[in-house]
Amino acid sequence: MTNQWSADTRPSWVDGELFPFRSRFLEIDGNAIHYIDEGSGPTLLFLHGNPTWSFVYRDVIRSLRDEFRCVALDYPGFGLSVAAPGYRYLPDEHADVVVAFIDRLGLSNTTLIVHDWGGPIGLYAAEKRPDKFERLVVANTWAWPFNGDLRVELFSRLLGGPVGRELIQRFNLFVNALIPAGHRLRKLDAAEMAHYRQPLATPERRAASAVFPRAITASRTFLAEVEAGLADIASLPVLIVWGDADIAFRATERQRWEQIFADHDTVIIEGAGHFVQSDAPDKVAASIRHWLRPGG
């Protein structure tokens, strides 16, 4: 079994029972973008964070695809997507890819579902294409600079510096340490962990994951642009789904979302960790279903 794959072929290590979806590929600016497009009905667009891929939403999508059209993509360098030569894996580049993806698929009347880095990346796309989105679901994420937050700035400096990058690229630190730590309600089995390790199986592939920690502080201009644009979409209805045992995002961030979006509903999933959609998929799926179809 090989860790490498071509730009339009699903690798053999993907387990069809764990990830029971058809893999599709689309070329955007030289990047081979892997995505899934499952079910029919109102469209849901799922955006992942670091170091995950569309796999992190698999159980939520499996639960919702009988009632909704579920679309999820992998950013270049993540999951099954292949980055073009010279791609830098910066959040603003990923955001531009997402905007182009929305245009290419002709998505409309969409509910955007974001987590972790999917927050600023996805909210940027919503601000650039506000006519494409009807609702938002935000789960343990943010969309503004963390200026002055010493806890976050220290994390960014340490893991975004030479030592942190070395740990990520040599030892796959984000997958091997942070994914297990981000699950509090259940423990991932070996097969699930393999599906996070395989996409980042070489130091070269791990460059995508290694860029994000430094970008928390280095991409302040991009994050400030996203924050400034939130006013333009603040009238959208928002569902906030929040794991309250997150090691990264706290009640402070959740409360800020509640202040930004007046028309919000909040579901706190007690005991769930950072990867709330994987830690408590049934509760996340049920929350989305009930919010979108309260009488269903």
CSV table of C-alpha atoms in Angstrom, one decimal:
chain,number,residue,atom,x,y,z
A,1,MET,CA,0.0,0.0,0.0
A,2,THR,CA,1.5,3.4,-1.0
A,3,ASN,CA,1.2,6.7,0.7
A,4,GLN,CA,1.3,8.5,-2.7
A,5,TRP,CA,-1.6,9.0,-5.1
A,6,SER,CA,-2.2,10.8,-8.3
A,7,ALA,CA,-4.1,14.0,-8.5
A,8,ASP,CA,-7.4,12.4,-9.5
A,9,THR,CA,-7.4,9.0,-7.9
A,10,ARG,CA,-8.5,7.9,-4.4
A,11,PRO,CA,-5.6,6.1,-2.6
A,12,SER,CA,-6.1,2.5,-1.7
A,13,TRP,CA,-5.7,3.1,2.1
A,14,VAL,CA,-9.1,4.9,2.3
A,15,ASP,CA,-11.5,2.4,3.9
A,16,GLY,CA,-14.8,2.4,2.1
A,17,GLU,CA,-16.6,1.5,5.3
A,18,LEU,CA,-15.0,4.3,7.4
A,19,PHE,CA,-15.4,6.8,4.5
A,20,PRO,CA,-18.4,5.5,2.5
A,21,PHE,CA,-18.5,8.3,0.0
A,22,ARG,CA,-17.6,8.8,-3.6
A,23,SER,CA,-14.4,10.8,-4.0
A,24,ARG,CA,-14.5,13.5,-6.6
A,25,PHE,CA,-11.7,15.7,-7.9
A,26,LEU,CA,-11.7,19.2,-9.3
A,27,GLU,CA,-8.8,21.3,-10.6
A,28,ILE,CA,-8.6,24.8,-9.2
A,29,ASP,CA,-5.6,27.0,-10.1
A,30,GLY,CA,-3.4,23.9,-10.6
A,31,ASN,CA,-4.5,22.3,-7.3
A,32,ALA,CA,-6.3,18.9,-7.4
A,33,ILE,CA,-9.1,19.4,-5.0
A,34,HIS,CA,-10.7,16.3,-3.5
A,35,TYR,CA,-14.3,16.6,-2.4
A,36,ILE,CA,-17.5,14.6,-1.6
A,37,ASP,CA,-21.0,15.6,-2.7
A,38,GLU,CA,-23.5,13.3,-1.1
A,39,GLY,CA,-27.3,13.2,-0.9
A,40,SER,CA,-29.9,15.7,-2.0
A,41,GLY,CA,-31.9,18.5,-0.6
A,42,PRO,CA,-30.8,21.8,1.0
A,43,THR,CA,-27.0,22.2,0.6
A,44,LEU,CA,-24.6,22.0,3.5
A,45,LEU,CA,-20.9,22.9,2.9
A,46,PHE,CA,-18.5,21.6,5.5
A,47,LEU,CA,-15.1,23.1,6.0
A,48,HIS,CA,-12.4,21.5,8.1
A,49,GLY,CA,-9.4,22.8,10.1
A,50,ASN,CA,-5.9,21.7,10.9
A,51,PRO,CA,-4.7,18.9,10.6
A,52,THR,CA,-8.0,17.2,9.5
A,53,TRP,CA,-9.8,16.7,6.2
A,54,SER,CA,-13.3,15.9,5.1
A,55,PHE,CA,-13.0,12.6,7.0
A,56,VAL,CA,-13.5,14.5,10.3
A,57,TYR,CA,-17.2,15.1,9.2
A,58,ARG,CA,-17.8,11.6,8.0
A,59,ASP,CA,-20.3,10.5,10.7
A,60,VAL,CA,-22.2,13.8,10.6
A,61,ILE,CA,-22.5,13.6,6.8
A,62,ARG,CA,-23.5,9.9,7.0
A,63,SER,CA,-26.3,11.0,9.3
A,64,LEU,CA,-27.5,13.9,7.3
A,65,ARG,CA,-27.1,12.9,3.7
A,66,ASP,CA,-30.6,11.3,3.5
A,67,GLU,CA,-32.1,14.8,4.0
A,68,PHE,CA,-29.5,17.2,2.8
A,69,ARG,CA,-26.9,17.6,0.0
A,70,CYS,CA,-23.6,17.4,1.9
A,71,VAL,CA,-20.5,18.9,0.3
A,72,ALA,CA,-17.1,18.8,1.9
A,73,LEU,CA,-13.7,19.5,0.4
A,74,ASP,CA,-10.1,19.2,1.4
A,75,TYR,CA,-7.8,22.2,1.2
A,76,PRO,CA,-4.7,21.8,-1.0
A,77,GLY,CA,-2.2,19.6,0.8
A,78,PHE,CA,-4.8,18.2,3.2
A,79,GLY,CA,-6.7,15.0,3.0
A,80,LEU,CA,-6.7,13.7,-0.6
A,81,SER,CA,-6.1,17.1,-2.3
A,82,VAL,CA,-2.8,17.8,-4.0
A,83,ALA,CA,-1.3,21.3,-4.0
A,84,ALA,CA,0.1,23.0,-7.1
A,85,PRO,CA,3.8,23.7,-7.2
A,86,GLY,CA,4.5,26.9,-5.2
A,87,TYR,CA,1.4,26.7,-3.1
A,88,ARG,CA,2.2,28.1,0.3
A,89,TYR,CA,-0.7,26.6,2.4
A,90,LEU,CA,-1.6,30.0,3.8
A,91,PRO,CA,-5.2,30.6,5.1
A,92,ASP,CA,-5.8,33.3,2.5
A,93,GLU,CA,-4.8,30.9,-0.3
A,94,HIS,CA,-7.2,28.3,1.1
A,95,ALA,CA,-9.9,30.9,1.3
A,96,ASP,CA,-9.5,31.8,-2.3
A,97,VAL,CA,-9.7,28.1,-3.3
A,98,VAL,CA,-12.9,27.8,-1.4
A,99,VAL,CA,-14.4,30.8,-3.2
A,100,ALA,CA,-13.4,29.3,-6.5
A,101,PHE,CA,-14.9,25.9,-5.4
A,102,ILE,CA,-18.2,27.5,-4.6
A,103,ASP,CA,-18.3,29.2,-8.0
A,104,ARG,CA,-17.3,26.0,-9.9
A,105,LEU,CA,-20.0,23.9,-8.2
A,106,GLY,CA,-22.5,26.7,-8.5
A,107,LEU,CA,-23.5,26.4,-4.9
A,108,SER,CA,-26.5,28.5,-3.7
A,109,ASN,CA,-28.9,28.6,-0.8
A,110,THR,CA,-26.2,27.0,1.2
A,111,THR,CA,-25.6,26.5,4.9
A,112,LEU,CA,-22.0,26.9,5.7
A,113,ILE,CA,-20.6,24.7,8.5
A,114,VAL,CA,-17.1,25.6,9.8
A,115,HIS,CA,-14.7,24.4,12.4
A,116,ASP,CA,-11.2,25.4,13.6
A,117,TRP,CA,-9.4,27.1,10.6
A,118,GLY,CA,-12.5,26.5,8.6
A,119,GLY,CA,-14.0,29.5,10.5
A,120,PRO,CA,-11.9,32.3,9.1
A,121,ILE,CA,-11.5,30.5,5.7
A,122,GLY,CA,-15.2,29.9,5.4
A,123,LEU,CA,-16.4,33.2,6.7
A,124,TYR,CA,-14.1,34.9,4.2
A,125,ALA,CA,-15.8,33.0,1.4
A,126,ALA,CA,-19.2,33.9,2.8
A,127,GLU,CA,-18.3,37.5,2.8
A,128,LYS,CA,-17.1,37.3,-0.8
A,129,ARG,CA,-20.2,35.4,-1.9
A,130,PRO,CA,-22.9,36.5,0.5
A,131,ASP,CA,-25.7,35.7,-2.1
A,132,LYS,CA,-24.7,32.0,-1.9
A,133,PHE,CA,-25.3,31.5,1.8
A,134,GLU,CA,-28.5,31.4,3.9
A,135,ARG,CA,-27.3,30.2,7.2
A,136,LEU,CA,-24.1,29.4,9.2
A,137,VAL,CA,-23.1,26.8,11.6
A,138,VAL,CA,-20.0,27.6,13.7
A,139,ALA,CA,-18.3,24.9,15.8
A,140,ASN,CA,-15.3,25.7,18.0
A,141,THR,CA,-13.7,28.3,15.8
A,142,TRP,CA,-12.9,32.0,15.4
A,143,ALA,CA,-12.6,34.6,12.7
A,144,TRP,CA,-10.6,37.5,14.1
A,145,PRO,CA,-7.0,38.3,15.1
A,146,PHE,CA,-5.9,37.2,18.6
A,147,ASN,CA,-4.1,40.4,19.3
A,148,GLY,CA,-2.8,40.5,22.9
A,149,ASP,CA,-4.0,37.0,23.8
A,150,LEU,CA,-0.8,35.7,25.4
A,151,ARG,CA,-1.9,32.1,25.5
A,152,VAL,CA,-2.6,32.0,21.8
A,153,GLU,CA,0.4,34.1,20.8
A,154,LEU,CA,2.7,31.8,22.8
A,155,PHE,CA,1.2,28.7,21.1
A,156,SER,CA,1.7,30.4,17.7
A,157,ARG,CA,5.3,31.3,18.5
A,158,LEU,CA,6.2,27.9,19.9
A,159,LEU,CA,4.6,25.6,17.3
A,160,GLY,CA,5.0,28.1,14.5
A,161,GLY,CA,8.7,28.5,15.2
A,162,PRO,CA,11.6,26.3,14.0
A,163,VAL,CA,11.2,23.7,16.8
A,164,GLY,CA,7.5,23.5,16.4
A,165,ARG,CA,7.7,23.1,12.6
A,166,GLU,CA,10.3,20.4,13.1
A,167,LEU,CA,8.1,18.5,15.5
A,168,ILE,CA,5.2,18.7,13.1
A,169,GLN,CA,7.1,17.8,10.0
A,170,ARG,CA,9.2,15.1,11.5
A,171,PHE,CA,6.9,13.5,14.0
A,172,ASN,CA,3.4,14.6,12.7
A,173,LEU,CA,2.8,16.2,16.1
A,174,PHE,CA,-0.6,17.7,15.3
A,175,VAL,CA,-2.1,14.3,14.3
A,176,ASN,CA,-0.3,12.1,16.9
A,177,ALA,CA,-0.9,14.4,19.9
A,178,LEU,CA,-3.6,17.0,19.2
A,179,ILE,CA,-6.2,14.8,17.5
A,180,PRO,CA,-6.4,12.4,20.4
A,181,ALA,CA,-6.3,15.3,22.9
A,182,GLY,CA,-9.2,16.9,21.0
A,183,HIS,CA,-11.5,13.9,21.7
A,184,ARG,CA,-12.8,13.8,25.2
A,185,LEU,CA,-16.0,11.7,24.9
A,186,ARG,CA,-14.5,8.8,22.9
A,187,LYS,CA,-11.2,7.4,21.9
A,188,LEU,CA,-10.3,7.1,18.2
A,189,ASP,CA,-9.4,3.5,17.2
A,190,ALA,CA,-6.3,2.6,15.1
A,191,ALA,CA,-8.1,2.7,11.8
A,192,GLU,CA,-9.4,6.2,12.4
A,193,MET,CA,-6.0,7.5,13.5
A,194,ALA,CA,-4.5,5.9,10.3
A,195,HIS,CA,-6.9,8.0,8.2
A,196,TYR,CA,-5.5,11.1,9.8
A,197,ARG,CA,-1.9,10.0,9.6
A,198,GLN,CA,-1.9,8.8,6.0
A,199,PRO,CA,-2.7,12.1,4.3
A,200,LEU,CA,0.3,13.6,6.2
A,201,ALA,CA,2.5,10.6,5.9
A,202,THR,CA,5.6,12.4,4.7
A,203,PRO,CA,7.5,15.5,5.9
A,204,GLU,CA,6.7,17.1,2.6
A,205,ARG,CA,2.9,16.6,3.0
A,206,ARG,CA,3.1,17.8,6.6
A,207,ALA,CA,4.2,21.2,5.4
A,208,ALA,CA,0.5,22.0,5.0
A,209,SER,CA,-0.2,21.4,8.7
A,210,ALA,CA,3.0,23.1,9.8
A,211,VAL,CA,2.1,26.4,8.3
A,212,PHE,CA,-1.1,27.0,10.3
A,213,PRO,CA,0.3,27.6,13.8
A,214,ARG,CA,2.5,30.5,12.8
A,215,ALA,CA,-0.4,31.8,10.6
A,216,ILE,CA,-2.4,32.4,13.8
A,217,THR,CA,-0.3,35.5,14.4
A,218,ALA,CA,1.4,36.0,11.0
A,219,SER,CA,-1.9,36.2,9.1
A,220,ARG,CA,-3.3,39.1,11.2
A,221,THR,CA,-4.0,41.1,8.0
A,222,PHE,CA,-6.2,38.3,6.6
A,223,LEU,CA,-7.9,37.7,10.0
A,224,ALA,CA,-8.6,41.4,10.4
A,225,GLU,CA,-10.1,41.5,6.9
A,226,VAL,CA,-12.4,38.6,7.8
A,227,GLU,CA,-13.4,40.3,11.1
A,228,ALA,CA,-14.2,43.5,9.3
A,229,GLY,CA,-16.5,41.7,6.9
A,230,LEU,CA,-18.5,40.0,9.6
A,231,ALA,CA,-20.8,43.0,9.8
A,232,ASP,CA,-21.9,42.3,6.2
A,233,ILE,CA,-23.2,38.8,7.1
A,234,ALA,CA,-24.2,39.4,10.7
A,235,SER,CA,-27.9,39.2,9.8
A,236,LEU,CA,-27.6,35.5,8.8
A,237,PRO,CA,-29.2,33.0,11.2
A,238,VAL,CA,-26.4,31.1,13.0
A,239,LEU,CA,-26.2,27.8,14.9
A,240,ILE,CA,-23.3,27.7,17.4
A,241,VAL,CA,-22.4,24.1,18.3
A,242,TRP,CA,-19.7,24.1,21.0
A,243,GLY,CA,-17.7,21.4,22.7
A,244,ASP,CA,-17.1,22.9,26.2
A,245,ALA,CA,-14.0,20.7,26.9
A,246,ASP,CA,-12.0,22.2,24.1
A,247,ILE,CA,-8.3,22.7,24.6
A,248,ALA,CA,-8.2,25.5,22.1
A,249,PHE,CA,-11.4,27.5,22.1
A,250,ARG,CA,-13.2,28.6,25.2
A,251,ALA,CA,-16.5,30.1,26.3
A,252,THR,CA,-14.9,33.5,25.5
A,253,GLU,CA,-14.9,32.7,21.8
A,254,ARG,CA,-18.4,31.2,21.9
A,255,GLN,CA,-19.7,34.4,23.6
A,256,ARG,CA,-18.1,36.5,20.9
A,257,TRP,CA,-20.0,34.6,18.2
A,258,GLU,CA,-23.2,35.2,20.2
A,259,GLN,CA,-22.5,38.9,20.2
A,260,ILE,CA,-21.7,39.1,16.5
A,261,PHE,CA,-24.8,37.2,15.3
A,262,ALA,CA,-27.9,38.4,17.0
A,263,ASP,CA,-30.0,35.7,15.3
A,264,HIS,CA,-28.3,32.7,16.9
A,265,ASP,CA,-29.1,29.4,18.6
A,266,THR,CA,-26.4,27.9,20.8
A,267,VAL,CA,-26.0,24.2,21.6
A,268,ILE,CA,-23.3,23.3,24.1
A,269,ILE,CA,-22.2,19.7,23.9
A,270,GLU,CA,-21.0,19.0,27.4
A,271,GLY,CA,-17.7,17.2,27.7
A,272,ALA,CA,-16.9,17.3,24.0
A,273,GLY,CA,-13.4,18.2,22.9
A,274,HIS,CA,-12.1,20.4,20.1
A,275,PHE,CA,-13.0,18.0,17.3
A,276,VAL,CA,-16.6,18.2,18.4
A,277,GLN,CA,-18.0,16.9,15.1
A,278,SER,CA,-16.0,13.7,15.5
A,279,ASP,CA,-16.2,13.5,19.3
A,280,ALA,CA,-20.0,13.8,19.4
A,281,PRO,CA,-21.2,13.3,15.8
A,282,ASP,CA,-24.7,12.1,16.7
A,283,LYS,CA,-25.3,15.2,18.8
A,284,VAL,CA,-23.8,17.5,16.2
A,285,ALA,CA,-25.9,16.0,13.4
A,286,ALA,CA,-29.1,16.1,15.5
A,287,SER,CA,-28.5,19.8,16.4
A,288,ILE,CA,-28.1,20.7,12.8
A,289,ARG,CA,-31.1,18.7,11.7
A,290,HIS,CA,-33.3,20.1,14.4
A,291,TRP,CA,-32.2,23.7,13.7
A,292,LEU,CA,-32.8,23.4,9.9
A,293,ARG,CA,-36.0,21.5,10.2
A,294,PRO,CA,-37.4,22.2,13.7
A,295,GLY,CA,-40.7,20.6,12.8
A,296,GLY,CA,-39.2,17.5,11.2
